[in-house]
PDB file of C-alpha atoms in Angstrom:
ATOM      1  CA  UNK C   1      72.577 -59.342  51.572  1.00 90.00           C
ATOM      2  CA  UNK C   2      71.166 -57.689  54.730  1.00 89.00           C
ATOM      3  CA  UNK C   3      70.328 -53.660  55.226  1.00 90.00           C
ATOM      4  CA  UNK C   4      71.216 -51.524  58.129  1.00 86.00           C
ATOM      5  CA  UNK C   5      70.089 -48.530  59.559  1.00 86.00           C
ATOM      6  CA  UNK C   6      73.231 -46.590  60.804  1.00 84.00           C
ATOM      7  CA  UNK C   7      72.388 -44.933  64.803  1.00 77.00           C
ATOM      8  CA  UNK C   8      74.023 -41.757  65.475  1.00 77.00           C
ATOM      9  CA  UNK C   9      71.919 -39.068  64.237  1.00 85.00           C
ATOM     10  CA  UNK C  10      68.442 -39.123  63.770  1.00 86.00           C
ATOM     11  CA  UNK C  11      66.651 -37.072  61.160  1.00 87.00           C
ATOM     12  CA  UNK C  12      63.704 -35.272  60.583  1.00 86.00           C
ATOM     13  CA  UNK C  13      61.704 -33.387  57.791  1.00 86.00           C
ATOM     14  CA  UNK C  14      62.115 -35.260  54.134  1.00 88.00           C
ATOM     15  CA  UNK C  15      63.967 -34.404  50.891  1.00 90.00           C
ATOM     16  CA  UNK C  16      66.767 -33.941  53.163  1.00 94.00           C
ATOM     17  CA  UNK C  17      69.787 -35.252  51.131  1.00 93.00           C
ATOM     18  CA  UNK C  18      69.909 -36.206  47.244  1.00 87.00           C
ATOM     19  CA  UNK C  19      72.983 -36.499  45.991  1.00 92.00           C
ATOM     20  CA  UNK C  20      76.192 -38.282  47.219  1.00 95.00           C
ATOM     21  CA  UNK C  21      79.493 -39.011  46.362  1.00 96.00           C
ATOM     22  CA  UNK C  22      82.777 -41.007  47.712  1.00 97.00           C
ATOM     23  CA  UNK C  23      85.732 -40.045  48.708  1.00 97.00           C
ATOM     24  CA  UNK C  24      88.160 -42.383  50.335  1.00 96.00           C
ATOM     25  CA  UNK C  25      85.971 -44.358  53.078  1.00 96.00           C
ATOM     26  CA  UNK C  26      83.336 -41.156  53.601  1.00 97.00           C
ATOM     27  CA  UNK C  27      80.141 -40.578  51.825  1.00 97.00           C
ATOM     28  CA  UNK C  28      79.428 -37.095  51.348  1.00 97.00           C
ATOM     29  CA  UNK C  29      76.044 -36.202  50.817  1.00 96.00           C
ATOM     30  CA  UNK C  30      74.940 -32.373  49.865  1.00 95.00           C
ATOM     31  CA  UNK C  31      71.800 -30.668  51.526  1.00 95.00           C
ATOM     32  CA  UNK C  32      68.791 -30.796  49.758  1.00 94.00           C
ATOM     33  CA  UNK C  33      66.512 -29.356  52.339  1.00 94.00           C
ATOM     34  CA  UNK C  34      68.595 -30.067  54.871  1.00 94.00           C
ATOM     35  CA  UNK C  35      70.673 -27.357  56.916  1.00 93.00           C
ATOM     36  CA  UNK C  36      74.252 -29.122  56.913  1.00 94.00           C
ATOM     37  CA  UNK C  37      76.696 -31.534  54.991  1.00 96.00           C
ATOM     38  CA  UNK C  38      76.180 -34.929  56.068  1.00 96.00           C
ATOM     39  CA  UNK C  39      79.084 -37.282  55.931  1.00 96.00           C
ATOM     40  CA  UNK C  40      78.851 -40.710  56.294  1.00 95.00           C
ATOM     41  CA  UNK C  41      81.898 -42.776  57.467  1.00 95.00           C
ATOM     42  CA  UNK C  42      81.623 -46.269  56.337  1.00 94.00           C
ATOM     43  CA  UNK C  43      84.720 -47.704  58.416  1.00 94.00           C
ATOM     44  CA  UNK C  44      83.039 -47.071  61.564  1.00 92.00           C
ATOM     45  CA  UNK C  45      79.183 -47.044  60.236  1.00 91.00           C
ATOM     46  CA  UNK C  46      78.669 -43.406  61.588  1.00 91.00           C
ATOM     47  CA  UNK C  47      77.169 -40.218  60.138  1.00 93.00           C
ATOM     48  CA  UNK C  48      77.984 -36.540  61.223  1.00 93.00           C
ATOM     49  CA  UNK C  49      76.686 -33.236  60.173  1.00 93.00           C
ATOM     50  CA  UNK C  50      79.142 -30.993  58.953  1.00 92.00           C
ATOM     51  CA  UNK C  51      80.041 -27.326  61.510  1.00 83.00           C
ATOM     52  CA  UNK C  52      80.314 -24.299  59.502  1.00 79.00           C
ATOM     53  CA  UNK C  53      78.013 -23.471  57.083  1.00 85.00           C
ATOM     54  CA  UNK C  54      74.291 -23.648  57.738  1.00 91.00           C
ATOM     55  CA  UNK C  55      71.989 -23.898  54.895  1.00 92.00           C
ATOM     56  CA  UNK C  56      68.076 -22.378  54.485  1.00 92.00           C
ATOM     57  CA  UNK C  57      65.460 -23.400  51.863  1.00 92.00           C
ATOM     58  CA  UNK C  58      64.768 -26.365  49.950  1.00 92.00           C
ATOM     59  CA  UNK C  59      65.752 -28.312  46.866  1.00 93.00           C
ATOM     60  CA  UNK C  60      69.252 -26.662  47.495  1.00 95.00           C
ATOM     61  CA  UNK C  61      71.618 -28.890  45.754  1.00 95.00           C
ATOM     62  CA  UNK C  62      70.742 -32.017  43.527  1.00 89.00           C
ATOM     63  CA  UNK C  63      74.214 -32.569  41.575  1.00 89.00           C
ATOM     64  CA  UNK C  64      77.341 -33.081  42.786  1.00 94.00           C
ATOM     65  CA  UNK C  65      80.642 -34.791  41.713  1.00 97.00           C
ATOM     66  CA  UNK C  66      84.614 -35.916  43.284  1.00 97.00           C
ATOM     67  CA  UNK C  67      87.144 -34.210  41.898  1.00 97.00           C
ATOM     68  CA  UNK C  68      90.655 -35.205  44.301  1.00 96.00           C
ATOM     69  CA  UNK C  69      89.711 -34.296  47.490  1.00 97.00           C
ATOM     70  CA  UNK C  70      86.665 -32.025  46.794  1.00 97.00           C
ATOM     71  CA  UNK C  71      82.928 -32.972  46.306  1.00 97.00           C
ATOM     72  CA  UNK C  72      81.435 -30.302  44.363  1.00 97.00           C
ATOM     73  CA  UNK C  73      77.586 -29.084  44.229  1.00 96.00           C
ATOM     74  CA  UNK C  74      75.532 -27.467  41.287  1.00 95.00           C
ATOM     75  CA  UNK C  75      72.873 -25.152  42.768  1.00 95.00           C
ATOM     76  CA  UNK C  76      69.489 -26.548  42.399  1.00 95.00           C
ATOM     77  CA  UNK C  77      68.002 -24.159  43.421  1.00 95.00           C
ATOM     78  CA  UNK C  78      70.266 -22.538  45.912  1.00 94.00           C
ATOM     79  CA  UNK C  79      72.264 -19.375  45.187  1.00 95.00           C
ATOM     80  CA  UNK C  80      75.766 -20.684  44.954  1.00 95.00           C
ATOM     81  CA  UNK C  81      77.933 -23.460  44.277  1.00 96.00           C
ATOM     82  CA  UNK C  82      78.725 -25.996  46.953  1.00 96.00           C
ATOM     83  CA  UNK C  83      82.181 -26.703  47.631  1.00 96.00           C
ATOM     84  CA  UNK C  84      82.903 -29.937  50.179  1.00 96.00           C
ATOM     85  CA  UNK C  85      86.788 -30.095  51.016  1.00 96.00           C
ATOM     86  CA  UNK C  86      86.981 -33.842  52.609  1.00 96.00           C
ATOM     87  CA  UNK C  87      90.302 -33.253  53.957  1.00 96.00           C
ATOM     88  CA  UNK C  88      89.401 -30.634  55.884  1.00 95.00           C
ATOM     89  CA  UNK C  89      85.492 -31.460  56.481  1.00 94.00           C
ATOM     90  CA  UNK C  90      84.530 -27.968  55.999  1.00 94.00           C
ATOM     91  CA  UNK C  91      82.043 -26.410  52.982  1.00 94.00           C
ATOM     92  CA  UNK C  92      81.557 -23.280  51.424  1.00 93.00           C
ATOM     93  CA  UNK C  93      79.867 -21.687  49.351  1.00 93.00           C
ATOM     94  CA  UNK C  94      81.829 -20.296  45.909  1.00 92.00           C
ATOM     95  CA  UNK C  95      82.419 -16.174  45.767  1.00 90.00           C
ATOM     96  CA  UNK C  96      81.651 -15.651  41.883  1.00 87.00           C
ATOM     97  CA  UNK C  97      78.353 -16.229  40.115  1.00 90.00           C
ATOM     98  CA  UNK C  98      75.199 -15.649  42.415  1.00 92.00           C
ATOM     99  CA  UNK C  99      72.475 -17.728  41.068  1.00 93.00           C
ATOM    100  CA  UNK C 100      68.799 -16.673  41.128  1.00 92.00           C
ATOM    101  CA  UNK C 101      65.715 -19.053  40.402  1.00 89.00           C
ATOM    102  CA  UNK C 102      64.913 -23.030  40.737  1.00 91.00           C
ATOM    103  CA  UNK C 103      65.436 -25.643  39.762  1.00 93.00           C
ATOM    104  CA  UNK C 104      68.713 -24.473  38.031  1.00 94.00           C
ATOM    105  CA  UNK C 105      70.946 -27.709  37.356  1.00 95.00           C
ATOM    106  CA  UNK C 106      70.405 -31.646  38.427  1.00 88.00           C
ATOM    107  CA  UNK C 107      73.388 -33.264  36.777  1.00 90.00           C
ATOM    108  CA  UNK C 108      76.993 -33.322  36.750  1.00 94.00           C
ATOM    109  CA  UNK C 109      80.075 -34.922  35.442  1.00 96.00           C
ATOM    110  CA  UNK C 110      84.129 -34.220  35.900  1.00 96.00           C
ATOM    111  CA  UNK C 111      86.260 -34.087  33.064  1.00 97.00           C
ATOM    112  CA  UNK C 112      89.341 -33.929  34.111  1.00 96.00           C
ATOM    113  CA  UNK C 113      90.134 -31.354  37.239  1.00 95.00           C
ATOM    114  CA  UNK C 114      86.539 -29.325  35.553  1.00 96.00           C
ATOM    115  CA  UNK C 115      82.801 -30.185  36.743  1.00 96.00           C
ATOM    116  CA  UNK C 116      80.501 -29.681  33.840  1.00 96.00           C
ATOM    117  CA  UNK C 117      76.511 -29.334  35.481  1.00 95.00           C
ATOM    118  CA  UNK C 118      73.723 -29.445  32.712  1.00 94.00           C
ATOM    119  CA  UNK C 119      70.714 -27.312  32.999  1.00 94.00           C
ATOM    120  CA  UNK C 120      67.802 -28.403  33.924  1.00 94.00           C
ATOM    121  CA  UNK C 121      65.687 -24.383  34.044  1.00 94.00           C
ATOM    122  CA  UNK C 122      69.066 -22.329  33.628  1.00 94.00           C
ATOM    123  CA  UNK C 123      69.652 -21.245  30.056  1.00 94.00           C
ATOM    124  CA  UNK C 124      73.557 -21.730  30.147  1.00 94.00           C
ATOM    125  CA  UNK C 125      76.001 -24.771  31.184  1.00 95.00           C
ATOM    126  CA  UNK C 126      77.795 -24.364  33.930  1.00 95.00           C
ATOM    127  CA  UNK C 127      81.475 -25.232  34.047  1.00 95.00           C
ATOM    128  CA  UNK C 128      83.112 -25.357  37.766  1.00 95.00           C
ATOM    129  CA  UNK C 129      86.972 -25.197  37.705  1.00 90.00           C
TER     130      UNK C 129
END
């Protein structure tokens, strides 16, 4: 086996990305501490930050799961849930439930077309349909 460093982008700062998941040939990876959506495209061996949403703070999102099309985010300690449509390379953020706090959820699995996040400080599950 060998190990590669992709060129393209080149980061700085740390805990930047901590969670990733596949969808067809991409990697999506969810902002930790880092202000965008990076997507890594494995065909080509290229990485890209996502345009739209910008994200602020740290130890944002830490879970995150495929469902389809979608990659979907459990706040860490961010304020909303993370929504990554890979057809359309956009994110947003979910209207609904506005989270407050850290360290709020670290784990997630789909069942089905639902994401089920476990807490890791909240006091409640948190089911994303």
């Amino acid at each position: 086996g060998t190990s590669t460093q992709l060129t393209g982008i080149t980061f700085s700062g740390s805990n930047l990305y901590s969670s990733c998941q596949a969808v067809g040939t991409n990697v999506w990876c969810a902002p930790h501490s880092a202000d965008k959506v990076l997507k890594i495209n494995t065909n080509s061996g290229t990485c890209t930050q996502l345009t739209g949403t910008t994200f602020t703070g740290t130890f944002l999102y830490t879970g995150c799961v495929a469902v389809g099309t979608n990659v979907w985010c459990a706040p860490h300690s961010a304020d909303k849930v993370l929504k990554i449509d890979t057809s359309s390379g956009t994110s947003t953020q979910l209207t609904g439930i506005t989270f407050s706090g850290s360290n709020l959820y670290s784990s997630c699995q789909a069942v089905g077309t639902n994401v089920w996040c476990a807490p890791y400080s909240a006091d409640k599950v948190l089911k994303i349909d």
